PDB file of C-alpha atoms (C1' of nucleotides) in Angstrom:
ATOM      1  CA  UNK A   1       8.798   5.052 -34.058  1.00 65.00           C
ATOM      2  CA  UNK A   2       7.469   1.857 -35.630  1.00 63.00           C
ATOM      3  CA  UNK A   3       8.983   0.073 -32.656  1.00 76.00           C
ATOM      4  CA  UNK A   4       5.692  -0.478 -30.900  1.00 88.00           C
ATOM      5  CA  UNK A   5       5.470  -3.413 -28.580  1.00 94.00           C
ATOM      6  CA  UNK A   6       2.715  -5.960 -28.091  1.00 96.00           C
ATOM      7  CA  UNK A   7       1.261  -7.151 -24.831  1.00 97.00           C
ATOM      8  CA  UNK A   8       2.409 -10.639 -25.698  1.00 96.00           C
ATOM      9  CA  UNK A   9       5.993  -9.458 -26.018  1.00 96.00           C
ATOM     10  CA  UNK A  10       5.892  -7.821 -22.603  1.00 97.00           C
ATOM     11  CA  UNK A  11       4.494 -10.996 -21.092  1.00 97.00           C
ATOM     12  CA  UNK A  12       7.375 -12.924 -22.606  1.00 97.00           C
ATOM     13  CA  UNK A  13       9.844 -10.379 -21.252  1.00 97.00           C
ATOM     14  CA  UNK A  14       8.332 -10.719 -17.818  1.00 98.00           C
ATOM     15  CA  UNK A  15       8.534 -14.492 -18.091  1.00 97.00           C
ATOM     16  CA  UNK A  16      12.186 -14.295 -19.091  1.00 97.00           C
ATOM     17  CA  UNK A  17      12.921 -12.018 -16.170  1.00 97.00           C
ATOM     18  CA  UNK A  18      11.314 -14.378 -13.682  1.00 98.00           C
ATOM     19  CA  UNK A  19      13.147 -17.322 -15.157  1.00 97.00           C
ATOM     20  CA  UNK A  20      16.461 -15.447 -15.061  1.00 97.00           C
ATOM     21  CA  UNK A  21      15.910 -14.552 -11.418  1.00 97.00           C
ATOM     22  CA  UNK A  22      15.271 -18.185 -10.577  1.00 97.00           C
ATOM     23  CA  UNK A  23      18.186 -19.513 -12.632  1.00 96.00           C
ATOM     24  CA  UNK A  24      20.440 -17.011 -10.962  1.00 95.00           C
ATOM     25  CA  UNK A  25      19.710 -18.660  -7.633  1.00 95.00           C
ATOM     26  CA  UNK A  26      19.933 -22.096  -9.209  1.00 95.00           C
ATOM     27  CA  UNK A  27      16.644 -23.386  -7.912  1.00 97.00           C
ATOM     28  CA  UNK A  28      14.069 -25.437  -9.787  1.00 97.00           C
ATOM     29  CA  UNK A  29      10.505 -24.441 -10.595  1.00 98.00           C
ATOM     30  CA  UNK A  30       9.431 -27.178  -8.222  1.00 97.00           C
ATOM     31  CA  UNK A  31      11.311 -25.731  -5.277  1.00 97.00           C
ATOM     32  CA  UNK A  32      10.401 -22.116  -5.970  1.00 98.00           C
ATOM     33  CA  UNK A  33       6.728 -22.952  -6.417  1.00 98.00           C
ATOM     34  CA  UNK A  34       6.724 -24.681  -3.045  1.00 97.00           C
ATOM     35  CA  UNK A  35       8.437 -21.716  -1.417  1.00 97.00           C
ATOM     36  CA  UNK A  36       5.808 -19.374  -2.850  1.00 97.00           C
ATOM     37  CA  UNK A  37       2.894 -21.646  -2.081  1.00 97.00           C
ATOM     38  CA  UNK A  38       1.795 -21.891  -5.683  1.00 97.00           C
ATOM     39  CA  UNK A  39       1.721 -24.786  -8.113  1.00 97.00           C
ATOM     40  CA  UNK A  40       4.611 -25.528 -10.426  1.00 97.00           C
ATOM     41  CA  UNK A  41       2.186 -25.250 -13.312  1.00 97.00           C
ATOM     42  CA  UNK A  42       1.304 -21.676 -12.397  1.00 98.00           C
ATOM     43  CA  UNK A  43       4.948 -20.732 -12.143  1.00 98.00           C
ATOM     44  CA  UNK A  44       5.757 -22.396 -15.465  1.00 98.00           C
ATOM     45  CA  UNK A  45       2.929 -20.485 -17.108  1.00 97.00           C
ATOM     46  CA  UNK A  46       4.249 -17.203 -15.808  1.00 98.00           C
ATOM     47  CA  UNK A  47       7.730 -17.989 -17.085  1.00 98.00           C
ATOM     48  CA  UNK A  48       6.358 -18.972 -20.467  1.00 97.00           C
ATOM     49  CA  UNK A  49       4.484 -15.737 -21.014  1.00 96.00           C
ATOM     50  CA  UNK A  50       0.994 -16.969 -20.312  1.00 96.00           C
ATOM     51  CA  UNK A  51      -1.529 -14.750 -18.601  1.00 95.00           C
ATOM     52  CA  UNK A  52      -1.182 -15.060 -14.846  1.00 96.00           C
ATOM     53  CA  UNK A  53      -2.615 -12.864 -12.134  1.00 97.00           C
ATOM     54  CA  UNK A  54      -0.660  -9.886 -10.928  1.00 97.00           C
ATOM     55  CA  UNK A  55      -0.439 -11.652  -7.584  1.00 97.00           C
ATOM     56  CA  UNK A  56       1.521 -14.554  -9.024  1.00 98.00           C
ATOM     57  CA  UNK A  57       4.057 -12.247 -10.628  1.00 98.00           C
ATOM     58  CA  UNK A  58       4.476 -10.179  -7.480  1.00 98.00           C
ATOM     59  CA  UNK A  59       5.027 -13.288  -5.362  1.00 98.00           C
ATOM     60  CA  UNK A  60       7.975 -14.218  -7.520  1.00 98.00           C
ATOM     61  CA  UNK A  61       9.392 -10.704  -7.465  1.00 98.00           C
ATOM     62  CA  UNK A  62       8.956 -10.517  -3.717  1.00 97.00           C
ATOM     63  CA  UNK A  63      10.930 -13.720  -3.267  1.00 97.00           C
ATOM     64  CA  UNK A  64      13.855 -12.293  -5.228  1.00 97.00           C
ATOM     65  CA  UNK A  65      13.645  -8.953  -3.450  1.00 96.00           C
ATOM     66  CA  UNK A  66      12.587  -7.007  -6.523  1.00 96.00           C
ATOM     67  CA  UNK A  67       9.455  -5.459  -5.097  1.00 97.00           C
ATOM     68  CA  UNK A  68      11.129  -2.308  -3.841  1.00 96.00           C
ATOM     69  CA  UNK A  69      12.728  -1.524  -7.183  1.00 94.00           C
ATOM     70  CA  UNK A  70       9.516  -2.108  -9.050  1.00 97.00           C
ATOM     71  CA  UNK A  71       7.575   0.017  -6.630  1.00 97.00           C
ATOM     72  CA  UNK A  72      10.040   2.856  -7.054  1.00 96.00           C
ATOM     73  CA  UNK A  73       9.729   2.637 -10.831  1.00 96.00           C
ATOM     74  CA  UNK A  74       5.959   2.819 -10.606  1.00 97.00           C
ATOM     75  CA  UNK A  75       5.839   5.651  -8.110  1.00 96.00           C
ATOM     76  CA  UNK A  76       8.225   7.731 -10.167  1.00 96.00           C
ATOM     77  CA  UNK A  77       5.901   7.283 -13.096  1.00 95.00           C
ATOM     78  CA  UNK A  78       2.946   8.331 -11.014  1.00 95.00           C
ATOM     79  CA  UNK A  79       4.731  11.303  -9.513  1.00 94.00           C
ATOM     80  CA  UNK A  80       5.788  12.611 -12.905  1.00 92.00           C
ATOM     81  CA  UNK A  81       2.114  12.714 -13.845  1.00 88.00           C
ATOM     82  CA  UNK A  82       0.758  14.401 -10.761  1.00 75.00           C
ATOM     83  CA  UNK A  83       3.407  17.090 -10.932  1.00 62.00           C
ATOM     84  CA  UNK A  84       2.454  20.655 -11.983  1.00 54.00           C
ATOM     85  CA  UNK A  85       3.129  19.899 -15.643  1.00 52.00           C
ATOM     86  CA  UNK A  86       6.874  19.798 -16.228  1.00 44.00           C
ATOM     87  CA  UNK A  87       7.245  23.339 -17.549  1.00 45.00           C
ATOM     88  CA  UNK A  88      10.085  23.872 -20.022  1.00 53.00           C
TER      89      UNK A  88
ATOM     90  CA  UNK B   1      16.816  -1.762   5.467  1.00 64.00           C
ATOM     91  CA  UNK B   2      13.585  -2.514   7.332  1.00 62.00           C
ATOM     92  CA  UNK B   3      11.811  -0.751   4.503  1.00 76.00           C
ATOM     93  CA  UNK B   4      10.430  -3.902   2.984  1.00 88.00           C
ATOM     94  CA  UNK B   5       7.344  -3.625   0.874  1.00 94.00           C
ATOM     95  CA  UNK B   6       4.267  -5.814   0.716  1.00 96.00           C
ATOM     96  CA  UNK B   7       2.567  -7.170  -2.358  1.00 97.00           C
ATOM     97  CA  UNK B   8      -0.536  -5.263  -1.370  1.00 96.00           C
ATOM     98  CA  UNK B   9       1.373  -2.005  -1.372  1.00 96.00           C
ATOM     99  CA  UNK B  10       2.711  -2.627  -4.866  1.00 97.00           C
ATOM    100  CA  UNK B  11      -0.783  -3.422  -6.088  1.00 97.00           C
ATOM    101  CA  UNK B  12      -1.966  -0.120  -4.661  1.00 97.00           C
ATOM    102  CA  UNK B  13       0.926   1.688  -6.349  1.00 97.00           C
ATOM    103  CA  UNK B  14       0.039   0.087  -9.635  1.00 98.00           C
ATOM    104  CA  UNK B  15      -3.581   1.073  -9.169  1.00 97.00           C
ATOM    105  CA  UNK B  16      -2.577   4.651  -8.430  1.00 97.00           C
ATOM    106  CA  UNK B  17      -0.417   4.738 -11.521  1.00 97.00           C
ATOM    107  CA  UNK B  18      -3.229   3.522 -13.750  1.00 98.00           C
ATOM    108  CA  UNK B  19      -5.621   6.005 -12.236  1.00 97.00           C
ATOM    109  CA  UNK B  20      -3.131   8.847 -12.678  1.00 97.00           C
ATOM    110  CA  UNK B  21      -2.622   7.926 -16.317  1.00 97.00           C
ATOM    111  CA  UNK B  22      -6.343   7.982 -16.888  1.00 97.00           C
ATOM    112  CA  UNK B  23      -6.928  11.219 -14.991  1.00 96.00           C
ATOM    113  CA  UNK B  24      -4.121  12.816 -16.950  1.00 95.00           C
ATOM    114  CA  UNK B  25      -6.122  12.258 -20.112  1.00 95.00           C
ATOM    115  CA  UNK B  26      -9.325  13.269 -18.373  1.00 95.00           C
ATOM    116  CA  UNK B  27     -11.346  10.244 -19.373  1.00 97.00           C
ATOM    117  CA  UNK B  28     -13.735   8.259 -17.202  1.00 97.00           C
ATOM    118  CA  UNK B  29     -13.442   4.624 -16.205  1.00 98.00           C
ATOM    119  CA  UNK B  30     -16.484   4.002 -18.351  1.00 97.00           C
ATOM    120  CA  UNK B  31     -14.898   5.369 -21.494  1.00 97.00           C
ATOM    121  CA  UNK B  32     -11.515   3.777 -20.947  1.00 98.00           C
ATOM    122  CA  UNK B  33     -13.043   0.398 -20.182  1.00 98.00           C
ATOM    123  CA  UNK B  34     -14.971   0.545 -23.438  1.00 97.00           C
ATOM    124  CA  UNK B  35     -11.838   1.514 -25.353  1.00 97.00           C
ATOM    125  CA  UNK B  36      -9.984  -1.458 -23.878  1.00 97.00           C
ATOM    126  CA  UNK B  37     -12.852  -3.868 -24.303  1.00 97.00           C
ATOM    127  CA  UNK B  38     -13.054  -4.685 -20.622  1.00 97.00           C
ATOM    128  CA  UNK B  39     -15.728  -4.029 -18.033  1.00 97.00           C
ATOM    129  CA  UNK B  40     -15.693  -0.925 -15.903  1.00 97.00           C
ATOM    130  CA  UNK B  41     -15.699  -3.168 -12.858  1.00 97.00           C
ATOM    131  CA  UNK B  42     -12.447  -4.812 -13.907  1.00 98.00           C
ATOM    132  CA  UNK B  43     -10.820  -1.455 -14.489  1.00 98.00           C
ATOM    133  CA  UNK B  44     -12.059  -0.131 -11.129  1.00 98.00           C
ATOM    134  CA  UNK B  45     -10.656  -3.204  -9.400  1.00 97.00           C
ATOM    135  CA  UNK B  46      -7.262  -2.674 -10.985  1.00 98.00           C
ATOM    136  CA  UNK B  47      -7.230   0.965  -9.906  1.00 98.00           C
ATOM    137  CA  UNK B  48      -8.227   0.019  -6.376  1.00 97.00           C
ATOM    138  CA  UNK B  49      -5.387  -2.453  -5.901  1.00 96.00           C
ATOM    139  CA  UNK B  50      -7.359  -5.648  -6.288  1.00 96.00           C
ATOM    140  CA  UNK B  51      -5.844  -8.676  -7.953  1.00 95.00           C
ATOM    141  CA  UNK B  52      -6.322  -8.466 -11.700  1.00 96.00           C
ATOM    142  CA  UNK B  53      -4.688 -10.486 -14.423  1.00 97.00           C
ATOM    143  CA  UNK B  54      -1.470  -9.260 -15.934  1.00 97.00           C
ATOM    144  CA  UNK B  55      -3.373  -8.857 -19.182  1.00 97.00           C
ATOM    145  CA  UNK B  56      -5.711  -6.263 -17.698  1.00 98.00           C
ATOM    146  CA  UNK B  57      -2.829  -4.190 -16.412  1.00 98.00           C
ATOM    147  CA  UNK B  58      -0.954  -4.384 -19.697  1.00 98.00           C
ATOM    148  CA  UNK B  59      -4.011  -3.313 -21.667  1.00 98.00           C
ATOM    149  CA  UNK B  60      -4.172  -0.121 -19.659  1.00 98.00           C
ATOM    150  CA  UNK B  61      -0.456   0.530 -20.022  1.00 98.00           C
ATOM    151  CA  UNK B  62      -0.622  -0.139 -23.732  1.00 97.00           C
ATOM    152  CA  UNK B  63      -3.375   2.427 -24.132  1.00 97.00           C
ATOM    153  CA  UNK B  64      -1.253   5.099 -22.474  1.00 97.00           C
ATOM    154  CA  UNK B  65       1.837   4.098 -24.415  1.00 96.00           C
ATOM    155  CA  UNK B  66       3.751   2.839 -21.397  1.00 97.00           C
ATOM    156  CA  UNK B  67       4.526  -0.634 -22.691  1.00 97.00           C
ATOM    157  CA  UNK B  68       7.852   0.283 -24.239  1.00 96.00           C
ATOM    158  CA  UNK B  69       9.187   1.871 -21.068  1.00 94.00           C
ATOM    159  CA  UNK B  70       8.091  -1.035 -18.951  1.00 97.00           C
ATOM    160  CA  UNK B  71       9.597  -3.510 -21.342  1.00 97.00           C
ATOM    161  CA  UNK B  72      12.896  -1.679 -21.244  1.00 96.00           C
ATOM    162  CA  UNK B  73      12.895  -1.717 -17.448  1.00 96.00           C
ATOM    163  CA  UNK B  74      12.282  -5.455 -17.418  1.00 97.00           C
ATOM    164  CA  UNK B  75      14.849  -6.300 -20.052  1.00 96.00           C
ATOM    165  CA  UNK B  76      17.512  -4.285 -18.295  1.00 95.00           C
ATOM    166  CA  UNK B  77      16.808  -6.300 -15.197  1.00 95.00           C
ATOM    167  CA  UNK B  78      17.075  -9.524 -17.124  1.00 95.00           C
ATOM    168  CA  UNK B  79      20.248  -8.481 -18.900  1.00 94.00           C
ATOM    169  CA  UNK B  80      21.970  -7.521 -15.666  1.00 92.00           C
ATOM    170  CA  UNK B  81      21.393 -11.082 -14.482  1.00 88.00           C
ATOM    171  CA  UNK B  82      22.558 -12.943 -17.568  1.00 76.00           C
ATOM    172  CA  UNK B  83      25.739 -10.894 -17.706  1.00 63.00           C
ATOM    173  CA  UNK B  84      29.102 -12.534 -16.821  1.00 54.00           C
ATOM    174  CA  UNK B  85      28.708 -11.671 -13.119  1.00 51.00           C
ATOM    175  CA  UNK B  86      29.416  -7.981 -12.601  1.00 44.00           C
ATOM    176  CA  UNK B  87      33.031  -8.332 -11.464  1.00 45.00           C
ATOM    177  CA  UNK B  88      34.194  -5.720  -8.997  1.00 52.00           C
TER     178      UNK B  88
ATOM    179  C1'  DA C   1      25.154 -43.142 -23.691  1.00 94.71           C
ATOM    180  C1'  DA C   2      22.306 -43.920 -19.889  1.00 94.71           C
ATOM    181  C1'  DA C   3      20.170 -42.125 -15.739  1.00 94.71           C
ATOM    182  C1'  DA C   4      18.393 -38.379 -13.181  1.00 94.71           C
ATOM    183  C1'  DA C   5      16.516 -34.155 -12.860  1.00 94.71           C
ATOM    184  C1'  DT C   6      13.962 -30.519 -14.772  1.00 94.71           C
ATOM    185  C1'  DT C   7      10.565 -28.621 -17.583  1.00 94.71           C
ATOM    186  C1'  DG C   8       6.503 -28.540 -20.974  1.00 94.71           C
ATOM    187  C1'  DA C   9       2.044 -29.895 -21.615  1.00 94.71           C
ATOM    188  C1'  DT C  10      -2.562 -32.477 -21.103  1.00 94.71           C
ATOM    189  C1'  DG C  11      -7.215 -33.376 -18.880  1.00 94.71           C
ATOM    190  C1'  DA C  12     -10.328 -32.810 -14.928  1.00 94.71           C
ATOM    191  C1'  DT C  13     -11.623 -29.961 -11.018  1.00 94.71           C
ATOM    192  C1'  DT C  14     -11.585 -25.809  -8.069  1.00 94.71           C
ATOM    193  C1'  DA C  15     -10.873 -21.017  -7.150  1.00 94.71           C
ATOM    194  C1'  DT C  16     -11.298 -16.647  -8.659  1.00 94.71           C
ATOM    195  C1'  DA C  17     -11.038 -12.871 -12.111  1.00 94.71           C
ATOM    196  C1'  DA C  18     -14.221 -10.891 -15.465  1.00 94.71           C
ATOM    197  C1'  DT C  19     -18.778  -9.728 -16.993  1.00 94.71           C
ATOM    198  C1'  DA C  20     -23.415  -7.632 -16.620  1.00 94.71           C
ATOM    199  C1'  DC C  21     -26.738  -5.205 -14.123  1.00 94.71           C
ATOM    200  C1'  DA C  22     -28.051  -2.338 -10.578  1.00 94.71           C
ATOM    201  C1'  DC C  23     -27.803   1.101  -7.014  1.00 94.71           C
ATOM    202  C1'  DA C  24     -25.570   3.811  -3.426  1.00 94.71           C
ATOM    203  C1'  DA C  25     -21.956   7.030  -2.446  1.00 94.71           C
ATOM    204  C1'  DT C  26     -18.976  10.325  -3.865  1.00 94.71           C
ATOM    205  C1'  DT C  27     -17.193  13.953  -6.866  1.00 94.71           C
ATOM    206  C1'  DT C  28     -17.820  17.525 -10.167  1.00 94.71           C
ATOM    207  C1'  DA C  29     -20.444  20.941 -12.591  1.00 94.71           C
ATOM    208  C1'  DT C  30     -24.147  24.141 -12.977  1.00 94.71           C
TER     209       DT C  30
ATOM    210  C1'  DA D   1     -27.669  23.526  -2.960  1.00 94.71           C
ATOM    211  C1'  DT D   2     -29.164  20.793  -6.750  1.00 94.71           C
ATOM    212  C1'  DA D   3     -28.265  18.134 -10.686  1.00 94.71           C
ATOM    213  C1'  DA D   4     -25.183  15.408 -13.326  1.00 94.71           C
ATOM    214  C1'  DA D   5     -21.510  12.647 -13.786  1.00 94.71           C
ATOM    215  C1'  DT D   6     -18.329   9.492 -11.927  1.00 94.71           C
ATOM    216  C1'  DT D   7     -16.962   5.932  -9.030  1.00 94.71           C
ATOM    217  C1'  DG D   8     -17.461   2.127  -5.406  1.00 94.71           C
ATOM    218  C1'  DT D   9     -19.769  -1.920  -4.309  1.00 94.71           C
ATOM    219  C1'  DG D  10     -23.360  -5.597  -4.253  1.00 94.71           C
ATOM    220  C1'  DT D  11     -25.305 -10.160  -6.446  1.00 94.71           C
ATOM    221  C1'  DA D  12     -25.474 -13.659 -10.027  1.00 94.71           C
ATOM    222  C1'  DT D  13     -23.275 -15.725 -13.991  1.00 94.71           C
ATOM    223  C1'  DT D  14     -19.444 -16.736 -17.119  1.00 94.71           C
ATOM    224  C1'  DA D  15     -14.693 -17.106 -18.366  1.00 94.71           C
ATOM    225  C1'  DT D  16     -10.407 -18.349 -17.083  1.00 94.71           C
ATOM    226  C1'  DA D  17      -6.417 -18.714 -13.886  1.00 94.71           C
ATOM    227  C1'  DA D  18      -4.891 -22.052 -10.444  1.00 94.71           C
ATOM    228  C1'  DT D  19      -4.567 -26.633  -8.650  1.00 94.71           C
ATOM    229  C1'  DC D  20      -3.645 -31.571  -8.935  1.00 94.71           C
ATOM    230  C1'  DA D  21      -2.169 -35.604 -11.119  1.00 94.71           C
ATOM    231  C1'  DT D  22       0.335 -37.532 -14.760  1.00 94.71           C
ATOM    232  C1'  DC D  23       3.390 -38.277 -18.668  1.00 94.71           C
ATOM    233  C1'  DA D  24       6.298 -36.762 -22.504  1.00 94.71           C
ATOM    234  C1'  DA D  25      10.151 -34.038 -23.802  1.00 94.71           C
ATOM    235  C1'  DT D  26      14.067 -31.720 -22.772  1.00 94.71           C
ATOM    236  C1'  DT D  27      18.229 -30.651 -20.135  1.00 94.71           C
ATOM    237  C1'  DT D  28      21.755 -31.864 -16.921  1.00 94.71           C
ATOM    238  C1'  DT D  29      24.618 -35.058 -14.497  1.00 94.71           C
ATOM    239  C1'  DT D  30      27.309 -39.073 -14.027  1.00 94.71           C
TER     240       DT D  30
END
DNA sequence: AAAAATTGATGATTATAATACACAATTTAT
DNA sequence: ATAAATTGTGTATTATAATCATCAATTTTT
């Protein structure tokens, strides 16, 4: 391995994702923040890899219709654990 | 569709995932919290679908070596957006 | 190149997540 | 069934995310 990843890196990835989603729809932080009912500062922090609440992240993902995909990803992970031990 | 998902549901999924990861290793909230340097209360809240910080979630995922997978998921999402518009 | 729009960043205040302690309720083990 | 361990939940306090206002810096538009 050696390719271990830090929490900070994941936060930056998440920030990049949120920014890409927003850019893709060509809306400003200002506008999106208003739509989500959060401050522009909070949104900027999320996009810049600061440490927001899970709620803030999920609000953004919900707006861009990414909640279902994420939920599927998570549930698959959970299911693979609760299964009778993948015998092979 | 009609199968839209709420933020609360995703939080519960995330909590279930974290709990499943912990149960899979057969360690208590107490022990895991100490390992992560967070309070047992914070960990319990995460597992019960409350609203933690992203940092708390990522600490748990890091412990169970799930950061790399998550990061890949996120970056794929980001890449698919920054690509030259999937022409079809 | 200038103007306009967008974004990054600061300080002060508010809201809330995190901590610490305790105890009840539940789950697991004997 | 009892005891032990684990987990959920309460209050009080502390740490920090979120808000609000503002201004500088950057990016985009004309």
